[in-house]
Coordinates of C-alpha atoms in Angstrom, one line a residue:
X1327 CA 95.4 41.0 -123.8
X1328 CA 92.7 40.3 -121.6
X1329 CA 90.6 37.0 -122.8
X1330 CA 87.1 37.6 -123.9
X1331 CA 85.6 34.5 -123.0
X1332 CA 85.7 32.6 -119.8
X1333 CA 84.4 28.7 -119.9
X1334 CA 82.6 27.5 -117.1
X1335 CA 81.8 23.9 -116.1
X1336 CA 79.5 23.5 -113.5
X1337 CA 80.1 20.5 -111.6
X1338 CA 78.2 19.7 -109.1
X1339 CA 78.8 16.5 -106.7
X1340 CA 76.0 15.9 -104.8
X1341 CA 73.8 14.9 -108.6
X1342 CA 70.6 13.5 -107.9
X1343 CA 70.4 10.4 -110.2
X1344 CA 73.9 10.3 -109.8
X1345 CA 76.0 11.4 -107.3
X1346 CA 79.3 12.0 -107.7
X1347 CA 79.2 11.3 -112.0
X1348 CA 81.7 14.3 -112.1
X1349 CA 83.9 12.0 -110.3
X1350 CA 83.4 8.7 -112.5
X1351 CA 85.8 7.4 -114.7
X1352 CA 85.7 7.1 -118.4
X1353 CA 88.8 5.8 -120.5
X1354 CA 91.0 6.1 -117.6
X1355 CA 90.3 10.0 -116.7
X1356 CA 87.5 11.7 -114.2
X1357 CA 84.0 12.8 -116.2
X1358 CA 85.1 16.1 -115.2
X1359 CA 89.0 16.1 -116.8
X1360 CA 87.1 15.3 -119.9
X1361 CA 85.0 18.4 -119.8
X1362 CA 87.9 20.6 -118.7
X1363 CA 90.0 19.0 -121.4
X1364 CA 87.8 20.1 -124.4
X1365 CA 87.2 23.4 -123.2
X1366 CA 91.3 23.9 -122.9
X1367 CA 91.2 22.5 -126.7
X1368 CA 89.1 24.9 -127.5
X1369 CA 91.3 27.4 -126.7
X1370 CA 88.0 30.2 -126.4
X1371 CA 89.2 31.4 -123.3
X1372 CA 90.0 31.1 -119.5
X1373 CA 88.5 27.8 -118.4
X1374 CA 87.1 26.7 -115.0
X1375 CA 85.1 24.4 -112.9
X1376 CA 82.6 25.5 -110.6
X1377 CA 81.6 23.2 -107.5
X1378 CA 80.1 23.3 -104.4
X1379 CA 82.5 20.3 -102.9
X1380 CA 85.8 20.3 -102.3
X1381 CA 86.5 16.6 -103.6
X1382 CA 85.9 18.3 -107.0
X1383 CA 88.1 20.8 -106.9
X1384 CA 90.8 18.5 -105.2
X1385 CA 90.5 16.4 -108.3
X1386 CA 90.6 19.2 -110.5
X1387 CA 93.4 20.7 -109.0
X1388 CA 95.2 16.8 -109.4
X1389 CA 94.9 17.2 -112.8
X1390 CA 96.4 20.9 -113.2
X1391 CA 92.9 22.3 -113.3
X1392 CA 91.5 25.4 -112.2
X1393 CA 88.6 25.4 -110.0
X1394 CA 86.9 27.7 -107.6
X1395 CA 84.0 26.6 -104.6
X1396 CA 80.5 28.2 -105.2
X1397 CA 77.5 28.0 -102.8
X1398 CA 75.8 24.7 -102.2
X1399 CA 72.8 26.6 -102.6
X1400 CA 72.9 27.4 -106.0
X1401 CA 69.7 26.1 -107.6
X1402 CA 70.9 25.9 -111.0
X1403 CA 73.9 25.0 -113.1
X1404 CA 73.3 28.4 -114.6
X1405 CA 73.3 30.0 -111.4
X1406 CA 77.0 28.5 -110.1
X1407 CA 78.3 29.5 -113.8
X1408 CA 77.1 33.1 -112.8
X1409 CA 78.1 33.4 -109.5
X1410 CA 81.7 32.1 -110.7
X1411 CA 81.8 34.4 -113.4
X1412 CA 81.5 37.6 -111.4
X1413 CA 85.0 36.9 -110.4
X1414 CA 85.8 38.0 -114.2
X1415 CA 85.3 40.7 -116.4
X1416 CA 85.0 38.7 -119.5
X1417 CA 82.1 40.0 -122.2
X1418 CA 81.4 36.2 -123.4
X1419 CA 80.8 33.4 -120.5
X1420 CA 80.2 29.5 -122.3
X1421 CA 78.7 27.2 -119.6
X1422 CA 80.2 23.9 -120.5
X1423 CA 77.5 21.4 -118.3
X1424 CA 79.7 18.9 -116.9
X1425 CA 78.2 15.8 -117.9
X1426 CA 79.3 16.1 -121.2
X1427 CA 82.7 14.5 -121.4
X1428 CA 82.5 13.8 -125.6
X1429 CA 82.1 17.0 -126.6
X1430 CA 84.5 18.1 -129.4
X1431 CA 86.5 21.6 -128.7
X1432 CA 85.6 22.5 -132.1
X1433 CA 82.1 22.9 -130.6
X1434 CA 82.8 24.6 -128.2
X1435 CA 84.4 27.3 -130.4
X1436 CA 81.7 27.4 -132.6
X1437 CA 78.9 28.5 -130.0
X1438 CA 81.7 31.0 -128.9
X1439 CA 81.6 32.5 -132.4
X1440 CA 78.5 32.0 -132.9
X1441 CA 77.7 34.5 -129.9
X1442 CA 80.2 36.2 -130.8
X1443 CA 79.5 37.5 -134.2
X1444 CA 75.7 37.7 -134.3
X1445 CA 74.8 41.1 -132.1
X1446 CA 71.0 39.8 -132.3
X1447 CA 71.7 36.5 -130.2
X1448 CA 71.4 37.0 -126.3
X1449 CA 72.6 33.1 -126.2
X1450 CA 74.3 30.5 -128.4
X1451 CA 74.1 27.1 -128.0
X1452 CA 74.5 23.6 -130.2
X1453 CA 72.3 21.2 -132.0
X1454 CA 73.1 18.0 -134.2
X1455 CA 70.8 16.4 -136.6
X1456 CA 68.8 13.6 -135.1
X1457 CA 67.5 10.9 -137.2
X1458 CA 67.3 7.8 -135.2
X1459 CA 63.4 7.5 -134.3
X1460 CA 64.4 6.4 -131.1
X1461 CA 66.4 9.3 -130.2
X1462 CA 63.5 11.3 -131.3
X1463 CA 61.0 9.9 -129.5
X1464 CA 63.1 9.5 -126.2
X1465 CA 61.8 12.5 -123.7
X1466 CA 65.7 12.0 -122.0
X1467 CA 66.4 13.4 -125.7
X1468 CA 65.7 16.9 -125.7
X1469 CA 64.9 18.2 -129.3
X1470 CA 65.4 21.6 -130.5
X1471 CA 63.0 23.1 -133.2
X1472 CA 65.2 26.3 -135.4
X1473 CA 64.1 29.0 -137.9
X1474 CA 65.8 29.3 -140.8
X1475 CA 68.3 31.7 -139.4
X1476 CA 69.5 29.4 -136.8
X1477 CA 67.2 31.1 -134.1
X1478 CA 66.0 28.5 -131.5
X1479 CA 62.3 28.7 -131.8
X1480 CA 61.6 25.9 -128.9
X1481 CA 62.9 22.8 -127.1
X1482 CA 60.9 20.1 -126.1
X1483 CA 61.4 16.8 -124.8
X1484 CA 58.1 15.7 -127.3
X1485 CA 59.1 15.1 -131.2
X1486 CA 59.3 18.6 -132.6
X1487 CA 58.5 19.2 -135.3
X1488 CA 56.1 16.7 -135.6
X1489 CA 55.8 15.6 -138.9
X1490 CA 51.8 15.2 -139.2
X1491 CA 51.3 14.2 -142.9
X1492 CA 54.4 11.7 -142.6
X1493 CA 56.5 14.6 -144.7
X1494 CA 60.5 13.8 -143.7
X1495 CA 61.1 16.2 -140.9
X1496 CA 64.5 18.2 -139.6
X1497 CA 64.7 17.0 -136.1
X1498 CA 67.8 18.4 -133.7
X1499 CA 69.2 17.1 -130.4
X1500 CA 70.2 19.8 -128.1
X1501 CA 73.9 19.5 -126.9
X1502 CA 74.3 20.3 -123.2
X1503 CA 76.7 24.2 -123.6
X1504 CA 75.3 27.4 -123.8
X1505 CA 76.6 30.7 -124.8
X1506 CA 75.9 33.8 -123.0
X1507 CA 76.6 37.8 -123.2
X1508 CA 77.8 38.8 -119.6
X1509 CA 74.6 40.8 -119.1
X1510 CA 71.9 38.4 -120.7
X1511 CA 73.5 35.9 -117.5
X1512 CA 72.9 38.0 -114.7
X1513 CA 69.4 38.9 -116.3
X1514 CA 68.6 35.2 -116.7
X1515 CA 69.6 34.2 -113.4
X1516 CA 67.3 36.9 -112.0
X1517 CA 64.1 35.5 -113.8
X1518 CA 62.0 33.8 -112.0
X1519 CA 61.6 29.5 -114.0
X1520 CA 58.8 30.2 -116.4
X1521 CA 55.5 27.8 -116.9
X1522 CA 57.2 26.2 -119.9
X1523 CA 60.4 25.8 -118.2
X1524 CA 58.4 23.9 -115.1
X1525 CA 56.4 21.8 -117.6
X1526 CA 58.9 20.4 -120.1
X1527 CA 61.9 20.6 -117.3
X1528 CA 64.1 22.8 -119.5
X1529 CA 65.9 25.8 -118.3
X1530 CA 66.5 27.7 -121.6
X1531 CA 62.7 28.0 -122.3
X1532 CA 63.1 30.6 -119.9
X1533 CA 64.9 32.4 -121.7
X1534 CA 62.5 31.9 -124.7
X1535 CA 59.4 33.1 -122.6
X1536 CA 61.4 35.7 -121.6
X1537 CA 62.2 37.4 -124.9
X1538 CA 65.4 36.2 -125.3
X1539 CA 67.2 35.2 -128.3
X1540 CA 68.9 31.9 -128.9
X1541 CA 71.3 31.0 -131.8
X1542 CA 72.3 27.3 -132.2
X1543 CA 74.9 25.9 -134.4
X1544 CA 74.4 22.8 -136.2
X1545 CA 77.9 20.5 -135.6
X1546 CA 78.5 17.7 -136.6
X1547 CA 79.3 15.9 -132.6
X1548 CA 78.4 12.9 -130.4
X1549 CA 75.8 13.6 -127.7
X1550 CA 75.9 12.0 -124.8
X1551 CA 75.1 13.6 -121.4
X1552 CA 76.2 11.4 -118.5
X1553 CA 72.8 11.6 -116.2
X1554 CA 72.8 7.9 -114.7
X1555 CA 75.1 5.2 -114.8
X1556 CA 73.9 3.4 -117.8
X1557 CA 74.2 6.8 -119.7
X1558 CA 78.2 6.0 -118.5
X1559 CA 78.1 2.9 -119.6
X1560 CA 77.1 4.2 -123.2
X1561 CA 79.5 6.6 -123.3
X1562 CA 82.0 4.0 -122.6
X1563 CA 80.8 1.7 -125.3
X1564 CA 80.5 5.3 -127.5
X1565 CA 84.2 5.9 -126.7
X1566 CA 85.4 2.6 -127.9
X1567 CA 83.7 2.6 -131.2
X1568 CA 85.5 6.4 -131.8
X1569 CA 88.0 6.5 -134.8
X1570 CA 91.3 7.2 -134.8
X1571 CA 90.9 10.3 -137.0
X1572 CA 88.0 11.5 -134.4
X1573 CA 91.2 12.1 -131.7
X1574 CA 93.7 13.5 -134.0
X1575 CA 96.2 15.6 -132.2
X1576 CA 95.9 18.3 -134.9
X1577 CA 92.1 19.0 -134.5
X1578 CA 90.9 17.6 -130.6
X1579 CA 94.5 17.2 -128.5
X1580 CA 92.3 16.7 -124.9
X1581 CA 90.6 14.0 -126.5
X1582 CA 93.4 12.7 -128.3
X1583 CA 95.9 12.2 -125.1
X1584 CA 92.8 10.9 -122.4
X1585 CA 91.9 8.1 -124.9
X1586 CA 96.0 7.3 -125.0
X1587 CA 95.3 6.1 -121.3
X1588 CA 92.7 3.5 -121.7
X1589 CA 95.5 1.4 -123.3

């Protein structure tokens, strides 16, 4: 049987703030092995790592990865997930970004699922709940505000919702993965960014301007995207503070035999 979900984690070398993070090292294995790891956990789907340089994919490949070369012209994460998934035929494509070495498989199934088995939701995607006042202040933190339903009604790097009257307030952090039905990809990719998407900096709001729906799941997971080294350095510090239970073989096996190394 054919899978019907294909994880993709773009990971892209030449970063910006920080190039070459794929490549860092956290607990003894590459940012990137971390990512790969949890989607293979997750056991969703076919899983593979999209890059424009071949140091990535060598390094994948060292680890028993699979990874395939996209265009160094690709102006969005979003855009090498699409252009690697049109090797596929898969109905259900999960763009794992590949900053996010923490993430627990068990998300990862959950915004598969979640896509899944809700025919209303172009998207899924994953929140947790946020209620350190710094975290909610932070722009770096981007907050999610949700209907009752679990439809996304907006992200925003700005405190949303903003509780006016001092009334206690649900606030979400967005986690870096996003669901996506093969066709609602290839139309995304084709719209041009939106004005909200240019102001706030956040790709999915134009997907929001544009019509389409986004589910998130609320998990219960440790966010923490690896944008510049000190964000490394937290995730370090995050790693060593992590329970035993939190790596059990039984529920998060990737986890479980990368942390094994940093002994």
């Amino acid at each position: 049987m054919k899978p019907e979900c294909l994880v993709v984690i773009p990971a892209r070398f030449g970063s910006t703030r920080f190039p070459g993070k794929v490549l860092s090292k956290l607990g003894g294995a590459s940012i990137v092995e971390w990512c790969y790891r949890a989607a293979k956990s997750s056991r969703v789907g076919r899983v593979l790592v999209a890059t424009e340089d071949r140091r990535v994919s060598q390094a994948v490949a060292s680890f028993g990865g699979e990874a395939i070369l996209t265009s160094r012209n690709c102006i969005s994460g979003t855009d090498r997930v699409c252009q690697a998934a049109e090797h596929f035929n898969t109905p259900f494509i999960i763009n794992l970004q590949g900053d996010q070495p923490l993430i627990d498989p068990r998300t990862i199934r959950r915004v598969f699922e979640l896509l899944k088995n809700n025919p209303l939701a172009d998207m899924s995607t994953a929140v947790i709940p946020l209620a350190d006042p710094g975290r909610v202040s932070n722009p770096n933190v981007v907050k999610a505000a949700l209907a009752g339903n679990g439809r996304a009604l907006y992200f925003s790097r700005a405190p949303i919702p903003y509780p006016r009257n001092g009334a206690p307030a649900a606030h979400y952090e967005h986690l870096g993965i996003y669901g996506f039905r093969r066709k609602a990809l290839r139309s995304f990719v084709r719209l041009r960014p939106s004005p909200l998407e240019k102001t706030e900096s956040l790709e999915q709001l134009r997907a929001l301007e544009n019509g389409m729906s986004i589910y998130a799941a609320v998990v219960c997971d440790v966010a923490v995207a690896i944008d510049t080294p000190a964000d490394l350095r937290r995730a370090k510090r995050l790693l060593g503070r992590m329970t035993t239970k939190h790596f059990q073989k039984s529920s998060v096996p990737g986890r479980s035999a990368l942390r094994s190394r940093k002994k």
